[in-house]
Amino acid sequence: MKQLILSLLLALTALTAGAQGTDPLGQLKADPKKAFGTDYPYPMVTHPLTKAPKGYKPFYISHYARHGSRYYWSHSLYNELDTLLSTAHERGQLTTEGEAFYRRFMEAKEELMTGVTELTQLGWEQHQFIARNMYDNFPEVFKKGGNVLAIASLSGRCVISMSAFCQELVQCNPKIEIREQSSRFTLDGVVPTDGQNPVKHHYPKAKPRYEANRDQFKNYYPLRDIILKRVFTSTDSLPGDAHHIGSNLINLYTSLPNIGHEGMMGNILTDEEVARQWEGDNLGSYSWVFSGKYEMIPILQDILKKAEDVVEGRSDRVADLRFGHDSCLGPLTVLMGINGADLDPTDPYEVKNCYQSWETCKASNLQLVFYRGKKGTHDILVKCLLNGEEARLPVPTSQYPYYKWSDFKQFYTARCHDVR
């Protein structure tokens, strides 16, 4: 019976994806760069939104966003490629295409080494776009100004993303008062797993069920082997094993659109080739975001508490903004079951219908928009947007994409408390 229910839910998820456009593989065909997953730059486009039920107006927004586009997160990628390409060049082990790549990499090396982990201009612009789009979509929330609290992780790229967003919001309406904070005091609401968080949690790790059947997945594409042949005449005696070298080259390629160096690797790799291996990579991404879902309970509790304070009149804020990382937003989408991310299928081929790695792209964001009815009505409605698009929640409703706040609060309070 449980398997039947799961199958029905997966079918519903597939229908939902179809209603929003195309299935995941169809979306990849239309935009192969989505295969870059968490490296996919936020698509700065607007989406149509469903009109609120008659008499309801938005009054509060609760938000969580990943930082925008950045240089690679670790020095190791650039350092290892520097050593690898320099050694291969000196030994004459680069192809003609590999030599051209080597020259372009060396020209950009100083910039790359300096920029490691830092937000790029594109990352700044992404958060400006999201802020203005939020303002334009829900002007009733901000038209009188009002108080906003913005919190960020201790990471510089998150702080600067917060600054970009908040500056743009104030430009939309100078009456908005924003308190920005990047502090150990607020880590529980933005990055509860940070080692500097004074609040220590001990939530269990989770394991998706498909992993028991991982060997059933046969859609393997030898992209790493293909790349090595295009770059090197031989990899004998080069630093690093072939698999790691291939992974580094793919990681560099998918990171390049975020830093303005898309042509660096020439014809060594194409977006379509990366897309051919996406489904297998997405399995690994699902395991990663699924495993940490319980660790994001403090963020969900922060969302619930701050929203309740506003609804009950204990807080005058019109928005709560949070700026963190994919390592938090990805698991949070699973914890909340956004667009079926919590369905946990046993079939590895069904995982792509529950979670798509590009939903945790650079500057990916979650917005919970609260609506109040006209005087005399007590129902508060909530709508969920994931990357600007209306999203489904596992909360019962008869008026999607709107959910009763009372149902929302009860459902997610129970989900937080059910974890042992």
Short mmCIF file of C-alpha atoms in Angstrom, two decimals:
data_model
loop_
_atom_site.label_atom_id
_atom_site.label_comp_id
_atom_site.label_asym_id
_atom_site.label_seq_id
_atom_site.Cartn_x
_atom_site.Cartn_y
_atom_site.Cartn_z
CA MET A 1 0.00 0.00 0.00
CA LYS A 2 2.83 2.41 0.90
CA GLN A 3 4.47 1.78 -2.47
CA LEU A 4 1.16 2.46 -4.25
CA ILE A 5 0.75 5.75 -2.40
CA LEU A 6 4.31 6.73 -3.28
CA SER A 7 3.71 5.91 -6.95
CA LEU A 8 0.61 8.08 -6.97
CA LEU A 9 2.50 10.94 -5.36
CA LEU A 10 5.32 10.63 -7.89
CA ALA A 11 2.78 10.71 -10.68
CA LEU A 12 1.31 13.88 -9.19
CA THR A 13 4.79 15.40 -9.06
CA ALA A 14 5.33 14.59 -12.73
CA LEU A 15 1.99 16.19 -13.58
CA THR A 16 2.97 19.26 -11.60
CA ALA A 17 6.22 19.52 -13.54
CA GLY A 18 4.27 19.21 -16.75
CA ALA A 19 1.87 21.92 -15.69
CA GLN A 20 4.80 24.26 -15.00
CA GLY A 21 6.42 23.66 -18.39
CA THR A 22 8.16 20.38 -19.23
CA ASP A 23 9.59 17.38 -17.42
CA PRO A 24 13.16 17.63 -16.06
CA LEU A 25 14.80 16.09 -19.14
CA GLY A 26 12.70 18.36 -21.35
CA GLN A 27 13.90 21.35 -19.35
CA LEU A 28 17.49 20.22 -19.87
CA LYS A 29 16.94 20.02 -23.60
CA ALA A 30 15.63 23.58 -23.62
CA ASP A 31 18.44 24.87 -21.38
CA PRO A 32 21.42 22.47 -21.09
CA LYS A 33 23.14 24.78 -18.60
CA LYS A 34 20.64 23.61 -15.99
CA ALA A 35 22.82 20.49 -15.87
CA PHE A 36 25.40 22.66 -14.08
CA GLY A 37 23.24 22.10 -11.00
CA THR A 38 24.39 24.18 -8.04
CA ASP A 39 26.71 26.06 -10.43
CA TYR A 40 23.78 27.14 -12.63
CA PRO A 41 23.55 30.96 -12.58
CA TYR A 42 20.18 32.22 -11.39
CA PRO A 43 17.93 32.79 -14.44
CA MET A 44 16.89 36.42 -14.17
CA VAL A 45 13.40 36.02 -15.62
CA THR A 46 9.96 36.76 -14.18
CA HIS A 47 7.15 34.23 -13.85
CA PRO A 48 3.37 34.71 -13.90
CA LEU A 49 1.72 34.42 -10.48
CA THR A 50 -1.77 33.33 -9.55
CA LYS A 51 -4.02 36.14 -8.35
CA ALA A 52 -4.86 35.99 -4.66
CA PRO A 53 -8.39 35.02 -3.61
CA LYS A 54 -10.77 37.97 -3.53
CA GLY A 55 -10.17 40.30 -0.61
CA TYR A 56 -6.71 38.96 0.31
CA LYS A 57 -3.64 41.20 0.27
CA PRO A 58 0.01 40.29 0.98
CA PHE A 59 1.41 41.80 4.20
CA TYR A 60 4.57 39.85 5.10
CA ILE A 61 7.32 37.84 3.37
CA SER A 62 9.68 35.27 4.89
CA HIS A 63 12.68 34.56 2.68
CA TYR A 64 15.80 32.39 2.47
CA ALA A 65 18.38 32.80 -0.31
CA ARG A 66 21.67 31.32 -1.32
CA HIS A 67 24.48 33.75 -2.12
CA GLY A 68 24.82 34.74 -5.77
CA SER A 69 27.38 33.71 -8.38
CA ARG A 70 30.94 33.47 -7.08
CA TYR A 71 34.41 32.22 -7.89
CA TYR A 72 35.05 28.58 -6.98
CA TRP A 73 34.60 27.85 -3.29
CA SER A 74 38.05 26.31 -2.71
CA HIS A 75 41.63 27.14 -3.71
CA SER A 76 42.21 23.46 -4.43
CA LEU A 77 40.56 23.50 -7.87
CA TYR A 78 42.66 26.35 -9.25
CA ASN A 79 45.85 25.16 -7.56
CA GLU A 80 45.51 21.60 -8.82
CA LEU A 81 44.72 22.71 -12.37
CA ASP A 82 47.67 25.12 -12.30
CA THR A 83 50.03 22.29 -11.35
CA LEU A 84 48.44 19.83 -13.77
CA LEU A 85 48.41 22.07 -16.83
CA SER A 86 51.89 23.47 -16.15
CA THR A 87 53.34 19.97 -15.82
CA ALA A 88 51.59 18.71 -18.96
CA HIS A 89 52.75 21.80 -20.90
CA GLU A 90 56.37 21.36 -19.82
CA ARG A 91 56.30 17.66 -20.78
CA GLY A 92 54.55 18.22 -24.12
CA GLN A 93 51.50 16.18 -23.06
CA LEU A 94 48.84 18.70 -24.13
CA THR A 95 46.84 18.51 -27.34
CA THR A 96 46.52 21.61 -29.51
CA GLU A 97 43.19 22.36 -27.81
CA GLY A 98 44.80 21.66 -24.44
CA GLU A 99 47.60 24.15 -25.14
CA ALA A 100 45.07 26.86 -26.02
CA PHE A 101 43.22 26.14 -22.78
CA TYR A 102 46.50 26.23 -20.85
CA ARG A 103 47.31 29.73 -22.18
CA ARG A 104 43.86 31.09 -21.36
CA PHE A 105 43.94 29.58 -17.88
CA MET A 106 47.35 31.10 -17.15
CA GLU A 107 46.16 34.52 -18.32
CA ALA A 108 43.28 34.36 -15.83
CA LYS A 109 45.13 32.54 -13.03
CA GLU A 110 45.91 35.56 -10.87
CA GLU A 111 42.28 36.68 -10.99
CA LEU A 112 41.03 33.19 -10.14
CA MET A 113 43.43 32.73 -7.22
CA THR A 114 42.53 36.14 -5.82
CA GLY A 115 38.80 35.73 -6.28
CA VAL A 116 38.36 32.30 -4.62
CA THR A 117 35.01 32.18 -2.73
CA GLU A 118 34.14 35.81 -3.49
CA LEU A 119 30.91 37.12 -4.98
CA THR A 120 31.11 38.29 -8.59
CA GLN A 121 29.36 41.20 -10.27
CA LEU A 122 26.82 38.72 -11.63
CA GLY A 123 26.10 37.54 -8.08
CA TRP A 124 25.42 41.12 -7.03
CA GLU A 125 23.10 41.69 -9.97
CA GLN A 126 21.17 38.48 -9.29
CA HIS A 127 20.16 39.64 -5.82
CA GLN A 128 19.32 43.10 -7.11
CA PHE A 129 17.00 41.47 -9.63
CA ILE A 130 15.35 39.22 -7.04
CA ALA A 131 14.79 42.12 -4.64
CA ARG A 132 13.19 44.34 -7.28
CA ASN A 133 11.08 41.46 -8.54
CA MET A 134 9.88 40.78 -4.98
CA TYR A 135 8.96 44.45 -4.61
CA ASP A 136 7.14 44.55 -7.94
CA ASN A 137 5.26 41.31 -7.26
CA PHE A 138 4.09 42.32 -3.78
CA PRO A 139 3.99 46.13 -3.59
CA GLU A 140 1.33 46.03 -0.86
CA VAL A 141 3.91 44.59 1.54
CA PHE A 142 6.32 47.48 1.12
CA LYS A 143 4.23 50.48 -0.01
CA LYS A 144 4.24 52.12 3.46
CA GLY A 145 7.87 51.25 4.11
CA GLY A 146 8.16 49.24 7.30
CA ASN A 147 10.79 47.30 9.20
CA VAL A 148 12.83 44.46 7.71
CA LEU A 149 15.38 42.20 9.39
CA ALA A 150 18.09 40.70 7.15
CA ILE A 151 20.52 38.11 8.49
CA ALA A 152 23.44 36.44 6.73
CA SER A 153 26.00 33.75 7.38
CA LEU A 154 29.49 34.86 8.42
CA SER A 155 30.71 34.31 4.84
CA GLY A 156 31.62 37.44 2.90
CA ARG A 157 29.76 36.35 -0.24
CA CYS A 158 26.55 36.00 1.77
CA VAL A 159 27.02 39.39 3.46
CA ILE A 160 27.57 41.10 0.10
CA SER A 161 24.56 39.27 -1.39
CA MET A 162 22.50 40.61 1.51
CA SER A 163 23.83 44.11 0.88
CA ALA A 164 22.93 43.95 -2.82
CA PHE A 165 19.41 42.78 -2.04
CA CYS A 166 18.77 45.30 0.73
CA GLN A 167 20.17 48.25 -1.21
CA GLU A 168 17.90 47.46 -4.13
CA LEU A 169 14.87 47.10 -1.86
CA VAL A 170 15.51 50.52 -0.30
CA GLN A 171 15.94 52.03 -3.75
CA CYS A 172 12.47 50.74 -4.56
CA ASN A 173 11.11 52.54 -1.49
CA PRO A 174 13.39 54.68 0.73
CA LYS A 175 10.86 54.40 3.57
CA ILE A 176 11.86 50.76 4.13
CA GLU A 177 14.03 50.40 7.26
CA ILE A 178 16.38 47.39 7.09
CA ARG A 179 18.51 46.04 9.94
CA GLU A 180 21.32 43.91 8.46
CA GLN A 181 23.11 41.42 10.67
CA SER A 182 25.86 38.83 10.18
CA SER A 183 26.44 37.44 13.62
CA ARG A 184 26.89 34.33 15.71
CA PHE A 185 23.68 35.37 17.47
CA THR A 186 21.62 34.70 14.33
CA LEU A 187 23.36 31.63 12.90
CA ASP A 188 20.56 29.31 14.03
CA GLY A 189 18.21 31.03 11.59
CA VAL A 190 20.54 30.98 8.59
CA VAL A 191 23.36 28.39 8.98
CA PRO A 192 22.64 26.26 12.07
CA THR A 193 25.49 23.85 11.21
CA ASP A 194 28.17 26.56 11.38
CA GLY A 195 30.86 25.55 13.87
CA GLN A 196 30.67 29.03 15.42
CA ASN A 197 26.97 28.65 16.21
CA PRO A 198 26.72 28.84 20.02
CA VAL A 199 23.61 26.63 19.85
CA LYS A 200 24.67 23.01 19.32
CA HIS A 201 22.27 20.58 17.69
CA HIS A 202 22.51 16.82 17.27
CA TYR A 203 20.06 15.89 14.55
CA PRO A 204 20.40 12.52 12.79
CA LYS A 205 21.61 12.23 9.22
CA ALA A 206 19.09 10.87 6.71
CA LYS A 207 19.66 8.46 3.85
CA PRO A 208 17.45 8.36 0.73
CA ARG A 209 15.91 5.01 -0.10
CA TYR A 210 17.04 4.97 -3.74
CA GLU A 211 20.62 4.35 -2.59
CA ALA A 212 19.75 0.73 -1.82
CA ASN A 213 18.93 0.35 -5.55
CA ARG A 214 21.67 2.58 -6.96
CA ASP A 215 23.08 -0.29 -9.03
CA GLN A 216 19.84 -0.31 -11.05
CA PHE A 217 20.82 3.04 -12.58
CA LYS A 218 22.62 2.37 -15.87
CA ASN A 219 22.62 5.77 -17.59
CA TYR A 220 26.40 6.22 -17.51
CA TYR A 221 28.18 8.62 -19.88
CA PRO A 222 32.03 8.52 -19.92
CA LEU A 223 32.44 12.29 -19.97
CA ARG A 224 35.65 12.35 -17.92
CA ASP A 225 37.38 9.97 -20.34
CA ILE A 226 36.25 12.07 -23.31
CA ILE A 227 37.63 15.27 -21.77
CA LEU A 228 41.01 13.77 -20.97
CA LYS A 229 41.52 12.74 -24.60
CA ARG A 230 40.70 16.27 -25.75
CA VAL A 231 43.14 17.95 -23.36
CA PHE A 232 46.05 15.50 -23.04
CA THR A 233 48.01 13.35 -25.45
CA SER A 234 48.78 11.21 -22.39
CA THR A 235 48.09 11.43 -18.66
CA ASP A 236 51.04 9.20 -17.70
CA SER A 237 52.91 10.55 -14.65
CA LEU A 238 50.67 13.62 -14.36
CA PRO A 239 49.60 14.63 -10.83
CA GLY A 240 46.24 13.17 -9.77
CA ASP A 241 44.30 10.14 -10.94
CA ALA A 242 42.32 10.30 -14.17
CA HIS A 243 38.90 10.41 -12.48
CA HIS A 244 39.89 13.35 -10.26
CA ILE A 245 41.45 15.25 -13.16
CA GLY A 246 38.27 14.81 -15.21
CA SER A 247 36.12 15.98 -12.30
CA ASN A 248 38.25 19.08 -11.82
CA LEU A 249 37.91 19.99 -15.49
CA ILE A 250 34.12 19.57 -15.36
CA ASN A 251 33.93 21.63 -12.16
CA LEU A 252 35.92 24.42 -13.77
CA TYR A 253 33.73 24.37 -16.88
CA THR A 254 30.44 24.60 -14.98
CA SER A 255 31.79 27.40 -12.77
CA LEU A 256 32.91 29.64 -15.65
CA PRO A 257 29.55 31.33 -16.45
CA ASN A 258 29.53 32.70 -12.89
CA ILE A 259 32.83 34.55 -13.33
CA GLY A 260 32.67 35.81 -16.93
CA HIS A 261 35.12 33.30 -18.46
CA GLU A 262 32.84 31.01 -20.45
CA GLY A 263 35.21 30.69 -23.41
CA MET A 264 38.26 29.64 -21.39
CA MET A 265 38.00 25.93 -22.22
CA GLY A 266 37.28 26.36 -25.92
CA ASN A 267 35.76 23.23 -27.50
CA ILE A 268 36.95 20.84 -24.81
CA LEU A 269 33.44 20.46 -23.42
CA THR A 270 29.88 21.44 -24.33
CA ASP A 271 26.77 22.16 -22.29
CA GLU A 272 24.97 19.32 -24.04
CA GLU A 273 27.65 16.84 -22.99
CA VAL A 274 27.35 17.91 -19.36
CA ALA A 275 23.58 17.50 -19.68
CA ARG A 276 24.01 13.89 -20.81
CA GLN A 277 25.39 12.92 -17.41
CA TRP A 278 23.05 15.14 -15.36
CA GLU A 279 20.63 12.45 -14.22
CA GLY A 280 23.42 10.44 -12.61
CA ASP A 281 24.93 13.56 -11.04
CA ASN A 282 21.50 14.55 -9.75
CA LEU A 283 21.34 11.31 -7.76
CA GLY A 284 24.43 12.38 -5.86
CA SER A 285 22.98 15.84 -5.34
CA TYR A 286 19.78 14.34 -3.91
CA SER A 287 21.75 12.20 -1.46
CA TRP A 288 23.64 15.30 -0.35
CA VAL A 289 20.59 17.54 0.22
CA PHE A 290 18.54 14.68 1.67
CA SER A 291 21.16 13.73 4.25
CA GLY A 292 21.16 17.13 5.92
CA LYS A 293 17.42 17.83 5.94
CA TYR A 294 16.95 17.45 9.70
CA GLU A 295 19.83 19.82 10.41
CA MET A 296 17.72 22.58 8.84
CA ILE A 297 14.96 22.28 11.44
CA PRO A 298 16.24 25.42 13.26
CA ILE A 299 15.75 27.46 10.06
CA LEU A 300 12.21 26.16 9.65
CA GLN A 301 11.50 26.90 13.30
CA ASP A 302 12.87 30.42 12.82
CA ILE A 303 10.52 30.87 9.87
CA LEU A 304 7.54 29.64 11.89
CA LYS A 305 8.31 31.71 14.99
CA LYS A 306 8.95 35.01 13.19
CA ALA A 307 5.86 34.57 11.02
CA GLU A 308 3.72 33.80 14.07
CA ASP A 309 5.01 36.92 15.79
CA VAL A 310 3.95 39.03 12.82
CA VAL A 311 0.55 37.33 12.45
CA GLU A 312 -0.19 37.77 16.17
CA GLY A 313 0.95 41.40 16.22
CA ARG A 314 4.05 40.87 18.36
CA SER A 315 6.32 42.01 15.51
CA ASP A 316 5.90 44.92 13.09
CA ARG A 317 8.25 43.54 10.44
CA VAL A 318 7.08 43.35 6.83
CA ALA A 319 9.83 40.92 5.82
CA ASP A 320 12.46 38.60 7.27
CA LEU A 321 15.37 37.97 4.90
CA ARG A 322 18.01 35.26 5.24
CA PHE A 323 21.18 34.83 3.17
CA GLY A 324 23.07 31.56 3.36
CA HIS A 325 24.29 28.63 1.32
CA ASP A 326 23.16 25.78 -0.92
CA SER A 327 24.14 23.43 1.91
CA CYS A 328 21.19 24.90 3.84
CA LEU A 329 18.64 25.80 1.16
CA GLY A 330 18.90 22.43 -0.60
CA PRO A 331 18.20 20.38 2.54
CA LEU A 332 15.52 22.89 3.58
CA THR A 333 13.59 22.23 0.36
CA VAL A 334 13.69 18.51 1.20
CA LEU A 335 12.65 19.07 4.81
CA MET A 336 9.70 21.18 3.63
CA GLY A 337 8.86 18.85 0.74
CA ILE A 338 8.79 21.67 -1.79
CA ASN A 339 7.61 20.35 -5.17
CA GLY A 340 7.84 16.79 -3.85
CA ALA A 341 11.48 16.94 -2.76
CA ASP A 342 10.67 14.81 0.30
CA LEU A 343 9.02 11.91 -1.57
CA ASP A 344 12.10 9.70 -1.17
CA PRO A 345 11.52 7.19 -4.00
CA THR A 346 13.12 3.74 -4.07
CA ASP A 347 13.63 3.85 -7.86
CA PRO A 348 16.72 5.89 -8.80
CA TYR A 349 15.08 6.86 -12.10
CA GLU A 350 12.29 8.62 -10.16
CA VAL A 351 14.63 10.89 -8.22
CA LYS A 352 14.75 13.44 -11.03
CA ASN A 353 10.99 13.98 -10.64
CA CYS A 354 11.40 14.87 -6.94
CA TYR A 355 14.47 17.07 -7.00
CA GLN A 356 16.47 18.86 -9.68
CA SER A 357 19.89 20.13 -8.69
CA TRP A 358 19.45 23.40 -10.59
CA GLU A 359 16.75 24.40 -8.09
CA THR A 360 19.64 25.03 -5.68
CA CYS A 361 21.46 27.23 -8.20
CA LYS A 362 23.44 30.39 -7.45
CA ALA A 363 21.11 32.94 -5.76
CA SER A 364 18.36 30.30 -5.48
CA ASN A 365 15.70 31.51 -3.09
CA LEU A 366 12.57 30.60 -1.18
CA GLN A 367 9.83 33.15 -0.53
CA LEU A 368 6.84 32.54 1.72
CA VAL A 369 4.27 35.26 1.10
CA PHE A 370 1.56 35.85 3.72
CA TYR A 371 -1.89 37.22 2.85
CA ARG A 372 -4.56 38.68 5.11
CA GLY A 373 -8.25 38.88 4.23
CA LYS A 374 -10.45 41.92 4.65
CA LYS A 375 -11.62 42.96 8.09
CA GLY A 376 -13.87 40.44 9.77
CA THR A 377 -12.04 37.41 8.34
CA HIS A 378 -9.40 35.58 10.36
CA ASP A 379 -7.80 33.26 7.83
CA ILE A 380 -4.20 33.97 6.87
CA LEU A 381 -3.00 32.44 3.60
CA VAL A 382 0.54 31.53 2.60
CA LYS A 383 2.03 31.08 -0.87
CA CYS A 384 5.44 29.51 -1.55
CA LEU A 385 7.75 30.64 -4.34
CA LEU A 386 10.89 28.72 -5.25
CA ASN A 387 13.17 30.76 -7.50
CA GLY A 388 10.27 33.03 -8.34
CA GLU A 389 7.87 30.26 -9.37
CA GLU A 390 4.83 29.10 -7.41
CA ALA A 391 5.67 25.83 -5.67
CA ARG A 392 3.69 22.97 -4.17
CA LEU A 393 3.87 21.99 -0.51
CA PRO A 394 2.76 18.72 1.12
CA VAL A 395 0.18 20.71 3.12
CA PRO A 396 -3.48 19.97 2.31
CA THR A 397 -5.20 22.79 0.42
CA SER A 398 -8.24 23.34 -1.76
CA GLN A 399 -6.92 26.56 -3.31
CA TYR A 400 -3.38 25.95 -4.58
CA PRO A 401 -1.01 27.82 -4.65
CA TYR A 402 -2.47 29.24 -1.43
CA TYR A 403 -2.39 27.41 1.90
CA LYS A 404 -4.04 28.29 5.19
CA TRP A 405 -1.48 29.54 7.69
CA SER A 406 -3.10 27.44 10.42
CA ASP A 407 -2.59 24.28 8.32
CA PHE A 408 0.91 25.34 7.29
CA LYS A 409 1.93 26.02 10.89
CA GLN A 410 0.44 22.79 12.23
CA PHE A 411 2.00 20.65 9.48
CA TYR A 412 5.53 22.01 9.79
CA THR A 413 5.50 22.26 13.57
CA ALA A 414 4.68 18.56 13.65
CA ARG A 415 7.38 17.81 11.07
CA CYS A 416 9.98 19.53 13.25
CA HIS A 417 8.85 17.75 16.41
CA ASP A 418 8.59 14.30 14.82
CA VAL A 419 12.37 14.04 14.37
CA ARG A 420 14.21 12.18 17.08
#
